[in-house]
Every structure is written in C-alpha cells, then in structure tokens.
XYZ file of C-alpha atoms in Angstrom:
671
model
C 0.000 0.000 0.000
C 2.800 2.368 0.888
C 4.543 1.645 -2.401
C 1.333 2.375 -4.367
C 0.871 5.648 -2.498
C 4.406 6.699 -3.350
C 3.935 5.734 -7.007
C 0.756 7.827 -7.059
C 2.163 10.856 -5.253
C 5.470 11.156 -7.111
C 3.875 11.942 -10.532
C 1.483 14.354 -8.832
C 4.361 16.186 -7.168
C 6.273 16.320 -10.466
C 3.210 17.693 -12.285
C 2.591 20.208 -9.485
C 6.162 21.537 -9.654
C 6.060 21.628 -13.462
C 2.881 23.717 -13.405
C 4.153 25.880 -10.518
C 7.438 26.542 -12.300
C 5.684 27.595 -15.507
C 3.230 29.928 -13.761
C 5.838 31.826 -11.779
C 8.174 34.609 -12.808
C 11.123 35.750 -10.713
C 12.483 39.280 -10.895
C 14.637 40.326 -7.967
C 14.909 43.996 -8.871
C 11.419 45.425 -8.379
C 11.168 47.826 -5.447
C 7.363 47.956 -5.263
C 6.126 44.442 -5.928
C 6.866 40.846 -4.971
C 10.028 39.304 -6.369
C 7.979 36.280 -7.441
C 4.721 36.662 -9.373
C 2.249 34.032 -10.544
C 0.185 34.560 -13.656
C -1.051 32.583 -16.645
C 0.695 35.209 -18.824
C 3.992 33.647 -17.692
C 3.131 30.260 -19.204
C 5.508 28.837 -21.804
C 4.030 25.349 -22.206
C 1.500 25.209 -25.058
C -0.256 22.340 -23.260
C -0.679 24.379 -20.064
C -1.827 27.379 -22.101
C -4.553 25.228 -23.657
C -5.640 23.876 -20.264
C -5.702 27.403 -18.837
C -7.793 28.593 -21.779
C -10.352 25.811 -21.340
C -10.584 26.393 -17.584
C -10.928 30.136 -18.094
C -13.745 29.723 -20.605
C -15.573 27.316 -18.276
C -15.248 29.725 -15.346
C -16.403 32.690 -17.455
C -19.563 30.895 -18.557
C -20.266 29.647 -15.039
C -19.924 33.092 -13.432
C -22.014 34.910 -16.021
C -24.717 32.228 -15.798
C -25.051 31.841 -12.023
C -23.532 34.873 -10.271
C -25.669 38.018 -10.533
C -22.743 40.414 -10.083
C -21.112 39.053 -13.207
C -24.322 38.501 -15.141
C -25.621 42.047 -14.516
C -22.292 43.555 -15.510
C -23.229 43.115 -19.161
C -26.379 45.235 -18.872
C -26.461 48.487 -20.846
C -25.176 51.351 -18.666
C -27.966 53.246 -16.843
C -27.782 56.923 -17.792
C -30.114 58.322 -15.093
C -27.404 59.061 -12.526
C -25.238 60.716 -15.179
C -28.066 62.993 -16.342
C -28.385 64.523 -12.866
C -24.769 65.712 -12.885
C -23.764 69.302 -13.812
C -22.546 69.900 -17.362
C -19.057 71.036 -16.262
C -16.705 70.550 -13.362
C -13.272 72.070 -12.768
C -9.914 71.049 -11.401
C -8.699 74.424 -10.207
C -5.291 75.627 -11.285
C -2.298 75.442 -9.027
C -1.471 78.736 -7.318
C 1.360 77.278 -5.255
C 3.844 77.240 -8.097
C 7.310 75.693 -8.080
C 9.737 78.589 -8.449
C 12.267 77.918 -11.209
C 15.769 76.760 -10.333
C 16.936 78.382 -13.607
C 18.422 75.156 -14.881
C 16.718 74.791 -18.258
C 18.915 72.945 -20.750
C 19.761 74.490 -24.126
C 21.440 73.199 -27.280
C 24.298 75.118 -28.894
C 26.877 73.548 -31.222
C 25.960 69.954 -30.311
C 22.756 67.903 -30.112
C 23.696 65.091 -27.685
C 20.313 63.402 -27.187
C 17.357 62.843 -29.461
C 14.961 65.797 -28.985
C 18.025 67.804 -27.969
C 18.669 67.010 -24.326
C 17.127 65.537 -21.173
C 14.451 68.257 -21.214
C 13.310 67.175 -24.721
C 12.617 70.798 -25.732
C 14.161 70.342 -29.230
C 15.224 73.965 -29.575
C 18.616 75.341 -30.625
C 20.300 78.574 -29.535
C 22.141 78.723 -32.876
C 21.187 81.650 -35.105
C 23.635 81.697 -38.004
C 20.688 80.516 -40.096
C 17.930 82.972 -39.276
C 14.801 84.658 -40.566
C 16.843 87.122 -42.652
C 18.848 84.550 -44.632
C 16.960 81.221 -44.492
C 15.841 81.754 -48.089
C 19.487 81.311 -49.061
C 19.809 77.642 -48.071
C 21.244 74.865 -50.203
C 21.728 71.123 -49.874
C 25.154 70.540 -48.310
C 25.229 66.768 -48.784
C 23.045 63.651 -48.958
C 23.875 60.392 -47.232
C 22.150 57.207 -48.353
C 22.352 53.569 -47.305
C 22.280 51.695 -50.586
C 19.904 48.762 -51.026
C 17.935 49.524 -47.866
C 14.591 51.213 -47.305
C 12.692 51.829 -44.090
C 10.846 54.253 -41.867
C 13.309 56.121 -39.608
C 11.667 57.978 -36.718
C 14.740 58.910 -34.668
C 15.884 62.508 -34.250
C 19.664 62.315 -35.058
C 22.257 63.314 -32.464
C 25.465 65.269 -33.175
C 28.585 65.658 -31.021
C 31.800 67.407 -32.113
C 30.584 67.509 -35.693
C 29.847 63.785 -35.936
C 26.308 62.566 -36.517
C 25.086 59.353 -34.896
C 21.800 57.938 -36.094
C 19.973 54.771 -37.105
C 19.518 54.096 -40.814
C 17.243 51.667 -42.623
C 18.492 48.098 -42.630
C 18.980 48.038 -38.858
C 22.297 49.887 -38.642
C 23.688 52.681 -36.483
C 26.077 54.937 -38.376
C 28.540 57.734 -37.652
C 28.731 60.412 -40.362
C 31.023 63.385 -40.824
C 28.815 66.424 -40.242
C 30.621 68.572 -42.805
C 31.004 66.153 -45.715
C 28.295 63.554 -45.137
C 30.883 60.779 -45.482
C 30.443 57.536 -43.550
C 32.892 57.138 -40.644
C 31.633 53.773 -39.438
C 28.653 51.470 -39.598
C 27.612 49.171 -36.749
C 26.747 45.533 -37.105
C 23.182 44.826 -38.201
C 20.474 45.095 -35.533
C 16.698 44.798 -35.891
C 14.881 47.174 -38.310
C 13.489 49.148 -35.342
C 16.853 49.787 -33.683
C 16.955 53.137 -31.801
C 13.348 53.557 -32.940
C 12.743 56.900 -31.266
C 16.297 57.950 -30.547
C 19.656 57.574 -28.825
C 21.844 59.368 -26.306
C 25.557 60.263 -26.108
C 27.770 59.855 -23.011
C 31.062 61.740 -22.997
C 33.065 59.110 -21.066
C 35.879 59.589 -18.531
C 39.654 59.266 -18.526
C 39.358 55.475 -18.247
C 35.956 54.818 -19.788
C 35.232 55.256 -23.482
C 32.693 57.772 -24.744
C 29.683 55.930 -26.087
C 26.211 56.091 -27.545
C 23.364 54.217 -25.898
C 20.028 53.166 -27.359
C 17.406 50.420 -27.275
C 16.850 47.638 -29.754
C 13.426 46.559 -28.490
C 14.315 44.125 -25.638
C 17.996 45.029 -25.644
C 19.858 48.057 -24.281
C 22.990 48.602 -26.378
C 26.188 50.550 -25.766
C 28.577 51.285 -28.660
C 31.949 53.013 -28.787
C 31.826 56.333 -30.655
C 35.250 55.604 -32.108
C 34.310 52.692 -34.340
C 30.774 51.561 -33.482
C 31.926 48.364 -31.790
C 30.119 47.120 -28.664
C 31.412 48.179 -25.250
C 32.671 44.764 -24.151
C 32.197 45.171 -20.398
C 28.618 46.420 -20.844
C 26.386 43.400 -20.291
C 27.141 40.631 -22.754
C 29.110 41.976 -25.712
C 27.584 45.431 -25.378
C 23.992 44.335 -24.840
C 21.685 43.992 -21.827
C 18.319 42.234 -21.809
C 15.498 44.615 -20.791
C 11.773 44.977 -21.106
C 10.636 46.129 -24.555
C 11.516 49.799 -25.061
C 11.274 52.096 -28.100
C 12.165 55.488 -26.588
C 15.408 57.359 -25.940
C 17.157 56.401 -22.659
C 18.053 58.963 -20.001
C 21.452 59.100 -18.280
C 21.204 60.035 -14.601
C 24.372 60.020 -12.486
C 25.911 56.599 -13.251
C 22.671 55.077 -14.462
C 20.874 54.456 -17.727
C 17.111 54.669 -17.364
C 14.424 53.374 -19.699
C 10.664 52.928 -19.380
C 9.628 49.543 -20.726
C 6.437 47.939 -21.969
C 6.468 45.876 -18.803
C 4.984 49.145 -17.475
C 8.146 49.684 -15.478
C 10.957 52.166 -14.965
C 14.179 50.155 -15.359
C 17.548 51.382 -14.099
C 20.891 49.949 -15.245
C 24.524 50.677 -14.445
C 25.955 53.032 -17.060
C 29.283 51.198 -17.335
C 28.436 47.532 -16.768
C 24.752 47.329 -17.690
C 24.014 45.571 -14.428
C 20.385 45.904 -13.328
C 20.043 48.189 -10.299
C 16.301 48.448 -9.689
C 12.888 48.539 -11.325
C 9.677 50.319 -10.450
C 6.298 49.094 -11.679
C 4.191 52.135 -12.544
C 1.072 50.148 -13.399
C 0.343 47.020 -11.424
C -2.016 44.363 -12.713
C -5.548 44.213 -11.312
C -6.286 40.620 -10.372
C -10.054 40.273 -10.444
C -12.856 39.263 -12.771
C -15.454 41.610 -14.232
C -18.487 40.176 -15.970
C -16.906 36.763 -15.600
C -13.731 37.663 -17.482
C -10.272 38.460 -16.219
C -9.614 42.199 -15.928
C -7.748 43.337 -19.053
C -4.475 44.883 -17.877
C -2.985 45.410 -21.337
C -1.781 48.753 -22.666
C -0.670 51.943 -20.906
C 2.755 51.470 -22.497
C 5.249 54.309 -22.669
C 6.083 54.834 -26.332
C 6.110 58.624 -26.708
C 9.261 59.515 -24.799
C 10.885 60.264 -21.457
C 12.643 63.287 -19.966
C 14.478 64.028 -16.734
C 15.132 66.889 -14.337
C 18.637 65.786 -13.397
C 19.128 68.419 -10.670
C 15.969 67.333 -8.853
C 16.302 63.633 -9.675
C 12.860 63.305 -11.282
C 11.971 61.254 -14.364
C 8.957 62.172 -16.515
C 7.229 60.023 -19.129
C 3.954 59.725 -20.987
C 1.806 56.631 -21.478
C -0.503 55.230 -24.122
C -4.088 54.070 -24.074
C -5.322 50.931 -22.328
C -6.241 48.143 -24.727
C -8.304 47.478 -26.768
C -9.244 50.124 -29.316
C -12.932 51.060 -29.084
C -13.636 48.328 -26.497
C -13.160 48.953 -22.777
C -15.677 46.389 -21.532
C -13.074 44.212 -19.832
C -11.372 47.073 -17.957
C -13.971 49.191 -16.099
C -12.887 52.319 -14.220
C -10.571 55.182 -15.142
C -7.687 52.823 -16.043
C -5.205 54.746 -13.901
C -1.743 55.456 -15.345
C -2.918 55.097 -18.941
C -3.106 58.288 -21.071
C -1.004 59.946 -18.371
C 2.033 62.023 -17.533
C 3.944 60.288 -14.727
C 6.750 61.653 -12.547
C 9.090 59.296 -10.663
C 11.419 60.338 -7.836
C 14.652 58.549 -8.767
C 16.196 58.830 -5.313
C 13.172 57.676 -3.320
C 12.206 55.207 -6.075
C 8.533 56.086 -5.920
C 5.884 57.568 -8.193
C 5.849 61.236 -7.249
C 2.653 62.113 -9.125
C 0.598 61.239 -12.196
C -1.918 63.184 -14.252
C -4.413 61.583 -16.644
C -5.982 63.337 -19.630
C -8.590 60.921 -21.094
C -9.946 58.413 -18.578
C -11.216 54.967 -19.603
C -9.965 55.654 -23.111
C -11.738 53.856 -25.964
C -10.829 56.487 -28.613
C -7.071 55.801 -28.982
C -6.259 59.112 -27.271
C -2.698 58.270 -26.179
C -0.271 60.797 -24.850
C 2.164 60.116 -27.704
C 4.714 62.916 -27.305
C 7.723 63.291 -24.985
C 7.096 65.478 -21.927
C 8.974 68.763 -22.267
C 10.536 70.413 -19.229
C 10.616 74.194 -19.332
C 9.650 77.344 -17.421
C 6.874 79.882 -17.877
C 5.974 83.178 -16.254
C 2.913 83.340 -13.982
C 2.026 86.146 -11.585
C 5.384 87.795 -12.342
C 7.236 84.659 -11.252
C 9.244 82.193 -13.295
C 7.986 78.695 -12.536
C 9.130 75.220 -13.601
C 6.618 73.112 -15.498
C 6.229 70.004 -17.650
C 4.424 70.482 -20.974
C 2.733 67.730 -23.018
C 0.910 68.288 -26.331
C -1.712 65.569 -26.848
C -3.631 63.738 -29.560
C -6.765 65.590 -28.422
C -5.017 68.831 -29.491
C -4.656 69.900 -25.863
C -1.543 71.281 -24.206
C -1.107 69.964 -20.678
C 0.955 72.367 -18.553
C 1.598 70.958 -15.102
C 3.655 72.086 -12.136
C 6.896 70.126 -12.316
C 6.927 69.051 -8.663
C 3.231 68.558 -7.918
C 1.665 67.633 -11.270
C -1.237 70.047 -10.790
C -2.477 72.139 -13.728
C -1.213 75.681 -14.244
C -4.551 76.652 -15.827
C -8.051 75.727 -14.648
C -8.737 72.288 -16.071
C -12.313 72.060 -17.289
C -14.159 68.745 -17.542
C -17.395 68.285 -19.481
C -20.041 65.623 -18.937
C -19.563 62.806 -21.433
C -22.239 60.474 -22.841
C -22.994 56.962 -21.610
C -22.377 53.960 -23.832
C -25.078 51.899 -25.541
C -22.721 48.935 -25.749
C -23.302 45.982 -23.446
C -20.697 46.047 -20.663
C -19.143 49.416 -21.540
C -18.826 51.830 -18.591
C -17.639 55.184 -19.938
C -16.345 57.907 -17.622
C -18.816 60.533 -16.463
C -16.493 63.412 -17.381
C -13.751 64.089 -19.931
C -11.429 67.099 -20.548
C -12.845 70.079 -22.445
C -10.133 72.720 -22.138
C -10.445 76.457 -22.687
C -6.828 77.303 -21.823
C -4.348 76.598 -23.206
C -6.315 77.001 -26.424
C -6.618 73.681 -28.297
C -4.467 73.697 -31.443
C -6.784 71.437 -33.469
C -10.225 69.887 -33.812
C -11.511 67.210 -31.448
C -15.314 67.212 -31.863
C -16.846 66.555 -35.284
C -19.996 68.328 -36.472
C -21.795 67.647 -39.748
C -21.067 71.179 -41.021
C -17.364 70.206 -41.032
C -17.998 68.153 -44.188
C -16.192 69.713 -47.170
C -15.321 68.981 -50.759
C -13.654 70.801 -53.620
C -16.852 69.933 -55.524
C -20.281 71.061 -54.233
C -22.031 68.000 -55.659
C -19.583 65.703 -53.893
C -20.083 67.627 -50.663
C -23.835 67.053 -50.794
C -23.242 63.353 -51.422
C -20.885 63.193 -48.445
C -23.381 64.915 -46.134
C -26.040 62.428 -47.213
C -23.666 59.516 -46.600
C -22.458 60.589 -43.157
C -25.376 62.450 -41.568
C -26.674 59.352 -39.730
C -23.317 58.338 -38.286
C -22.641 58.864 -34.579
C -20.377 61.790 -33.638
C -19.854 64.272 -30.833
C -17.921 64.954 -27.650
C -16.196 61.707 -26.604
C -18.956 59.819 -28.439
C -19.002 56.117 -27.424
C -19.341 53.313 -29.952
C -22.544 51.499 -30.808
C -23.279 48.202 -32.530
C -24.782 48.602 -35.987
C -23.756 52.235 -36.329
C -20.446 53.779 -37.383
C -18.837 56.724 -35.599
C -16.924 59.723 -36.933
C -14.078 61.054 -34.790
C -10.959 63.178 -34.894
C -7.645 62.508 -33.134
C -7.084 58.842 -33.970
C -3.657 59.816 -35.378
C -3.385 63.186 -33.614
C -3.624 66.255 -32.956
C -0.072 66.052 -31.780
C 1.831 62.835 -32.385
C 5.066 61.164 -31.276
C 7.191 64.019 -32.716
C 5.898 66.362 -29.991
C 6.818 70.030 -29.833
C 9.725 72.473 -29.790
C 9.904 74.953 -26.900
C 11.850 78.177 -26.627
C 12.764 78.424 -22.910
C 13.493 82.136 -23.117
C 10.310 83.329 -24.834
C 8.065 80.566 -23.463
C 6.669 79.595 -26.854
C 5.841 76.088 -28.073
C 5.846 75.220 -31.772
C 3.741 72.168 -32.569
C 2.741 70.259 -35.711
C -0.746 68.797 -35.705
C -3.206 66.692 -37.736
C -6.919 67.406 -38.247
C -8.089 64.199 -39.904
C -11.507 62.562 -39.579
C -11.725 58.811 -38.986
C -14.524 56.333 -39.596
C -14.697 53.848 -36.722
C -16.862 50.822 -36.055
C -17.317 48.140 -33.412
C -18.806 44.715 -34.139
C -19.751 41.736 -32.037
C -17.862 38.489 -32.540
C -20.125 35.452 -32.671
C -18.785 32.760 -30.355
C -21.201 29.954 -29.479
C -18.763 28.468 -26.957
C -18.800 31.591 -24.758
C -21.619 33.535 -23.110
C -19.386 36.607 -22.777
C -19.856 39.363 -25.409
C -16.689 39.798 -27.455
C -16.083 42.726 -29.782
C -13.798 43.647 -32.636
C -13.075 47.123 -33.993
C -12.185 48.680 -37.325
C -11.061 52.167 -38.283
C -9.973 54.052 -41.385
C -9.386 57.610 -42.530
C -12.482 59.306 -43.949
C -11.147 60.171 -47.417
C -12.864 60.610 -50.757
C -12.121 58.534 -53.876
C -9.127 60.755 -54.646
C -7.606 60.292 -51.191
C -8.596 63.785 -50.020
C -9.950 64.344 -46.470
C -13.697 65.034 -46.405
C -13.657 67.817 -43.821
C -12.791 71.508 -44.000
C -9.068 72.240 -44.218
C -6.550 72.779 -42.798
C -5.766 69.059 -42.346
C -2.298 69.740 -41.006
C -1.074 72.795 -39.110
C 1.838 74.345 -37.283
C 0.966 76.477 -34.274
C 2.967 78.820 -32.068
C 1.514 78.872 -28.552
C 2.324 81.389 -25.824
C 2.690 79.171 -22.756
C 2.494 82.164 -20.423
C -1.132 82.895 -21.287
C -2.201 79.764 -23.169
C -3.077 81.692 -26.344
C -2.232 80.704 -29.906
C 0.083 83.359 -31.387
C -0.235 82.110 -34.953
C -1.398 78.995 -36.757
C -0.803 78.129 -40.422
C -1.680 75.272 -42.794
C 1.235 72.855 -43.111
C 1.675 71.249 -46.535
C -0.445 71.038 -49.676
C -1.938 68.587 -52.182
C -0.872 68.985 -55.828
C -4.320 67.702 -56.850
C -6.034 70.559 -55.005
C -3.413 73.172 -55.858
C -4.250 72.657 -59.539
C -7.911 73.213 -58.683
C -7.146 76.496 -56.937
C -6.967 75.212 -53.337
C -3.338 75.738 -52.184
C -2.051 75.374 -48.638
C -4.783 73.118 -47.259
C -2.273 71.421 -44.977
C -1.782 67.653 -45.037
C -1.477 64.893 -42.488
C 2.136 64.954 -41.310
C 4.591 62.854 -39.319
C 7.914 64.691 -39.277
C 7.878 67.427 -36.675
C 9.190 70.944 -36.128
C 12.435 72.225 -34.598
C 12.815 75.930 -33.799
C 15.932 78.026 -33.156
C 17.040 81.338 -31.673
C 17.444 82.566 -35.254
C 13.663 83.026 -35.272
C 13.089 80.100 -37.613
C 10.982 76.948 -37.324
C 12.197 74.018 -39.446
C 9.457 71.531 -40.297
C 8.944 68.421 -42.390
C 6.751 65.336 -42.722
C 3.979 66.540 -45.055
C 2.556 64.553 -47.980
C 4.031 67.065 -50.446
C 7.540 65.796 -49.464
C 8.835 69.259 -48.602
C 11.055 70.793 -45.979
C 9.666 74.160 -44.857
C 11.359 76.909 -42.907
C 9.036 79.451 -41.322
C 9.616 82.748 -39.569
C 8.880 81.658 -36.019
C 7.616 85.135 -35.075
C 4.938 85.291 -37.779
C 4.525 81.885 -39.437
C 5.580 83.300 -42.825
C 7.200 80.778 -45.181
C 10.868 81.631 -45.742
C 12.061 78.541 -47.616
C 10.631 75.351 -49.054
C 12.139 72.522 -51.045
C 10.773 69.252 -52.368
C 12.650 66.240 -51.025
C 13.130 62.774 -52.577
C 10.855 61.280 -49.896
C 8.744 62.564 -47.018
C 10.686 63.714 -43.963
C 10.129 61.084 -41.294
C 11.640 62.508 -38.088
C 12.197 65.915 -36.458
C 15.156 67.930 -37.817
C 18.365 68.475 -35.848
C 20.800 71.387 -36.136
C 24.469 71.796 -35.172
C 27.673 73.772 -35.738
C 30.702 72.633 -37.752
C 33.626 74.981 -38.588
C 31.469 77.983 -37.726
C 28.786 76.892 -40.170
C 25.297 75.894 -39.042
C 23.810 72.743 -40.547
C 20.272 71.370 -40.535
C 19.779 67.632 -41.043
C 16.700 65.499 -41.410
C 15.760 61.916 -42.182
C 13.953 61.495 -45.476
C 12.513 57.981 -45.542
C 8.769 58.239 -46.274
C 6.882 56.797 -43.341
C 4.736 53.703 -42.809
C 1.924 55.555 -41.008
C 1.292 57.879 -43.934
C 1.852 55.100 -46.464
C -1.062 53.119 -45.057
C -3.431 56.043 -45.551
C -2.042 57.485 -48.780
C -0.363 54.613 -50.682
C -0.332 56.531 -53.967
C 1.537 59.479 -52.454
C 4.089 57.848 -50.154
C 7.251 55.988 -51.163
C 9.799 54.586 -48.724
C 13.436 55.621 -48.971
C 16.554 55.933 -46.840
C 18.321 59.290 -47.018
C 19.777 61.751 -44.535
C 19.951 65.273 -46.022
C 21.950 68.245 -44.714
C 21.341 71.944 -45.482
C 23.538 74.993 -44.974
C 23.724 78.596 -46.195
C 25.142 79.206 -49.647
C 28.675 80.558 -49.504
C-alpha cells in the first residue's frame, strides 16, 4: 500500500512543480512588488496554455450564468445618474507654483540626445541661419544607405561635428557632419533599432565615450570611435530589458528606460548591471463580468525626460487596450493616457496626471514630456508640458503635477454597448487654447466639388459623432484625433520666450465596433475597425486645414499664430493651395527666429519665420521627412539635417503618395 501511495504521489508532485514553475516569474529587482509573481501570462508550455484557456472559458460561462454580479455587468449602462450631474466641473489651477531653479537645458553647437537634451525641448540657440537669410539655403550633402529602405523615426544626435543615427536596414552609423561621409557602420540590428532615438555619453579618462540606445528588448552601448560594442557592458555590449522604443536617459551613473512591462528600469551606465525597477502600473487581479480584468496597454512609447538636478523622471503613457472596447477594464484605467513623474532617489511615483480616462478612442499621450519654465504672476515657474492627440496642451507644475490653468471637464455620454462603462467626465479645455479639432460636427464636411459635398453629407449624416462619443453596434462613428492632434514628434519649446511650436493633424476617422459570434462563450466579445475618412481621390472630407503648425504662448495659453502645413498637388491645380496635409515629421525651432518643419505629404522641408509663421524657404525632397530635424555647428557653419525615408503611417493612408526611402539630407547657407 505504501509503495502504491508513493507511485501515485510522485507523478502528482512532479506535475505540481512543473505547473508551478511555468506559472511563476522571478524578478529580484522590483522595489514595489513581490520578487515572485504568478500569472497565466507567464506560461511557456502550449499544453498548459490550452488547459488554462479551457478552464478560463468554463469559469467565465459559469460566473455569467449563475452569479448576478457578473451577469448584470453586461447590462447596458444606466444613464439616469449621469443625467443629474452638472454639465461642467473644474480642477482648479495650481497657485502654489514651483519657483524655477533656472536650470533649463539648451542646445548650442551639439545635439547630444534625441529631442536635444534631457528636457526634450528640441530647440537650438544657434542663429547663423535665421529669418533674414533662411531663403538662401542649399543642400550641403546627402547620405544614403544603398539597397535599404525603411521608416526612420529617430531625431539624429550630433557631437563634435559627428552625426550618430539609425539608418534603414537596422544599422547605427557615424557620419562626418561637414562632408556627409560615412565614418563607421555598426553591425546589423533589428529594423526598429533606436526607434525613437539615442543618447551620447562623454566618457571619462578610463571609460570610453559611447552612444546608448534600445533595440526593443535590448539596451545597447557602442563606442563612438568605431561603433563596436562596449565589451564590459552586459554581454558583448547588450543587456536584456523589457521592450523599449524610446530614448534612454542618463542620470548620475545610471541608464534609465521605461519599458512595456509598465516599469521604470535602471541599469549601471558602465556595466549594464540591473540596479532596480519600479512598476508604474500594477495588474488588477479580479474578474469583471466573468472575465479576467484586461491589464494590457498603458505602455510608454512617446518619450521620457528628466530633471537631473531634482532627480525626477517624466514620461507619458498610451491608451489601455483594446481600441474602441473597454468592456473588460472598467474604471478610469489609472496610469494610462497619463504624464507620470518618478522620484529617482526615493524610487517612488511622485505624481501622475491623466488626460482621457477609460480611453476607448485611442487618445494616447504620444509625445515626450517637455521640461521648461513659464511666467505666472510675475514669477518664473518650472513646469512640464505635453501636447496631446486631443489637441490639448497639458501644462503641469513640475513638482506637484497640478495644472497651471483651470482644467475644465465636461459631462460625457454613456455607452449603448453591453458592458461598456464610460467615464462621467472628460477634458474640455479652454486654456491653453486647443491647437486642433476634437469634436466633429456635420457642417465640417467639405469637398472641392459642391455636388460631392452634398453626397458626403447624405452619406455621413446618420453616423454617430460628438464629444467623446461612445461606440454602438450597428452604427459607425466619426471622430478626430485617432492619429493626432499632436503625435510622437511632440513640440519644440523656446525656454526664453516661453513659446511652443507644434505640428498637428486634423483628420476625420470612420470607426466601427462589431460583435464576434462565439457559441462556446456567453461573454460578449467585440472587434473594432477604423480608417481615414477620405474621398475617392484620397482627399480628407472635412474643412481644411488638415495639417497645421501652431505657435503657442505658454504664459497665457493663447495661440500666437497657426498656419496650414503642406499642400496637395491635386487641389493646388484646382485652386486650393495650402490646405495642410497629415504629417509625421515634426518641427524644430531656433534662436534665429526660424521653425524648421517636415513630414507633409508634399515631401517638402519648410522653414518658417517663427515670429509670424511666414514661409521663408521650401524645397521638395526625394521622400517625405520622417523625423524631427536636428541642427548643429561645424567649422562655424550651421547645418540642418533630417531623415527622409517616407513613413509607414502615412503610407497606409495614402499609398499613392508615399514611397519609402533611406536618405539623410543636410542643409547649410550658400557661400
């Protein structure tokens, strides 16, 4: 009997430990969660995944059939309580401002980090090229990687006249800033290497200067001398991390990234050894309507910045998943669509501020937070500024995260979708003035042909639309902001004059949610679809401008000037110039009173007078500019460089207008 018991127990113990081992994940470096976590997401065994799926489906059906709390969850939201609420509510501005420590970072001859520096203000103090001579520019050189094409979204960095940047094909290159000649090329990485940028470290007497960047789940350190890996950094110059697409920050002797594990990750600058991690969004372990709470999304993909003197990291986060469907994640979905500040010394979240709550509209905060100062009540105060997809400008006190201007919320509509619990209120800002559209009205419909306009009105008049309009089965919705307002390029801020320059999109999208038929499950499941609302010629169906550049006075929140950005040849021939186009390149301003911008469908680089918005220079490029310009000094000459590679986002919407290339182009004044 004893022998039989042993023979029975041994396999059970082996199976138990096999399952236990596959469910657990060990990470010794988190400072705010258990070192060991258990979750079905950790499973590697396909057999255990299948068993977990079957068990989960059984439990879902059981709960929604026999437990009222879960069954009633899928009722249509009752709107009576919402109707009793006032139309507006306010989060009052902060009057206890943080007085500036006068430590704003500026760029002069060099450009050592993508978006300029740790403050991400992407503004240069150079003024050799200025609003009196910008019309006298010429192409200095063109660098091209032969036999490679790809979408480059990184803002190049420049130190001591040498450019460091990713190029299509998965390479990092060093280029002579005067001649455009290749100095070295790294080994081949993934196509998305240094996706949104890289950073330079000057080194010490015994430690080589280097550039540091992410290659998705790898943090990489290369020598600036020849592009070879720093051998004593991790394993052959690479360290395994959580997935990251943004530019790292160097703080003291640390490299800091924010990963898609929803964590701040800190590594030793010289060795790559992990120091600590901080989870900014912890998983919610409960079931709603029978299903597991959906913890996906809220990734940081727009960018990070740092106040080195104060030891504070700032980053923005994306929407919770899924698009259009928030049924499996009720509540505000804290830390999504947010600006988050982390105290790097105390290793805690200092504050967070959310724009759109319970986002089902794809209203990420896609741009890097910009650290700067503004003047309020005759005082200079330190703030963090974030332009958003909703065409808002968030200006928050740098130490407290409270708004500098009164933050107005407006009552938002309830959903007619089973299980959807939309937020009662959403932002509806008066100041700073929004720099683009966010609420569609039927009188926005436009066409270059009156007959076509009438046809469009007839087609779209019965669609849903409005302020944060929820989605409904059997009826399509029209909305702005799916690809901006502002996008990942963000803005350029002049610290001295407290002005932000921002590119923006005003494009209407057709969105739809549908129910997935699944006879094996009693839980409603949905799928979503979305596309640009364009006519048969690929022209937006709403009033132009469809792309703009705005100059915003941060001191009073008012728009100084706003101009259309880009044009369609098709419409120009019909007498409709300067309608603006959707754009994904960005703007960089300088102390020479110029704003350098690219990314429009007309494939041009534009230089504007930053005081008036007047066009000073324009030139058609081989491909669409795909990343914000950089500027630097070499032998007392100022250069402007930009990536010209097309862009996959625009190519999806306008396949007949967008080609993919792989060039880096430099401009300078004619001699």
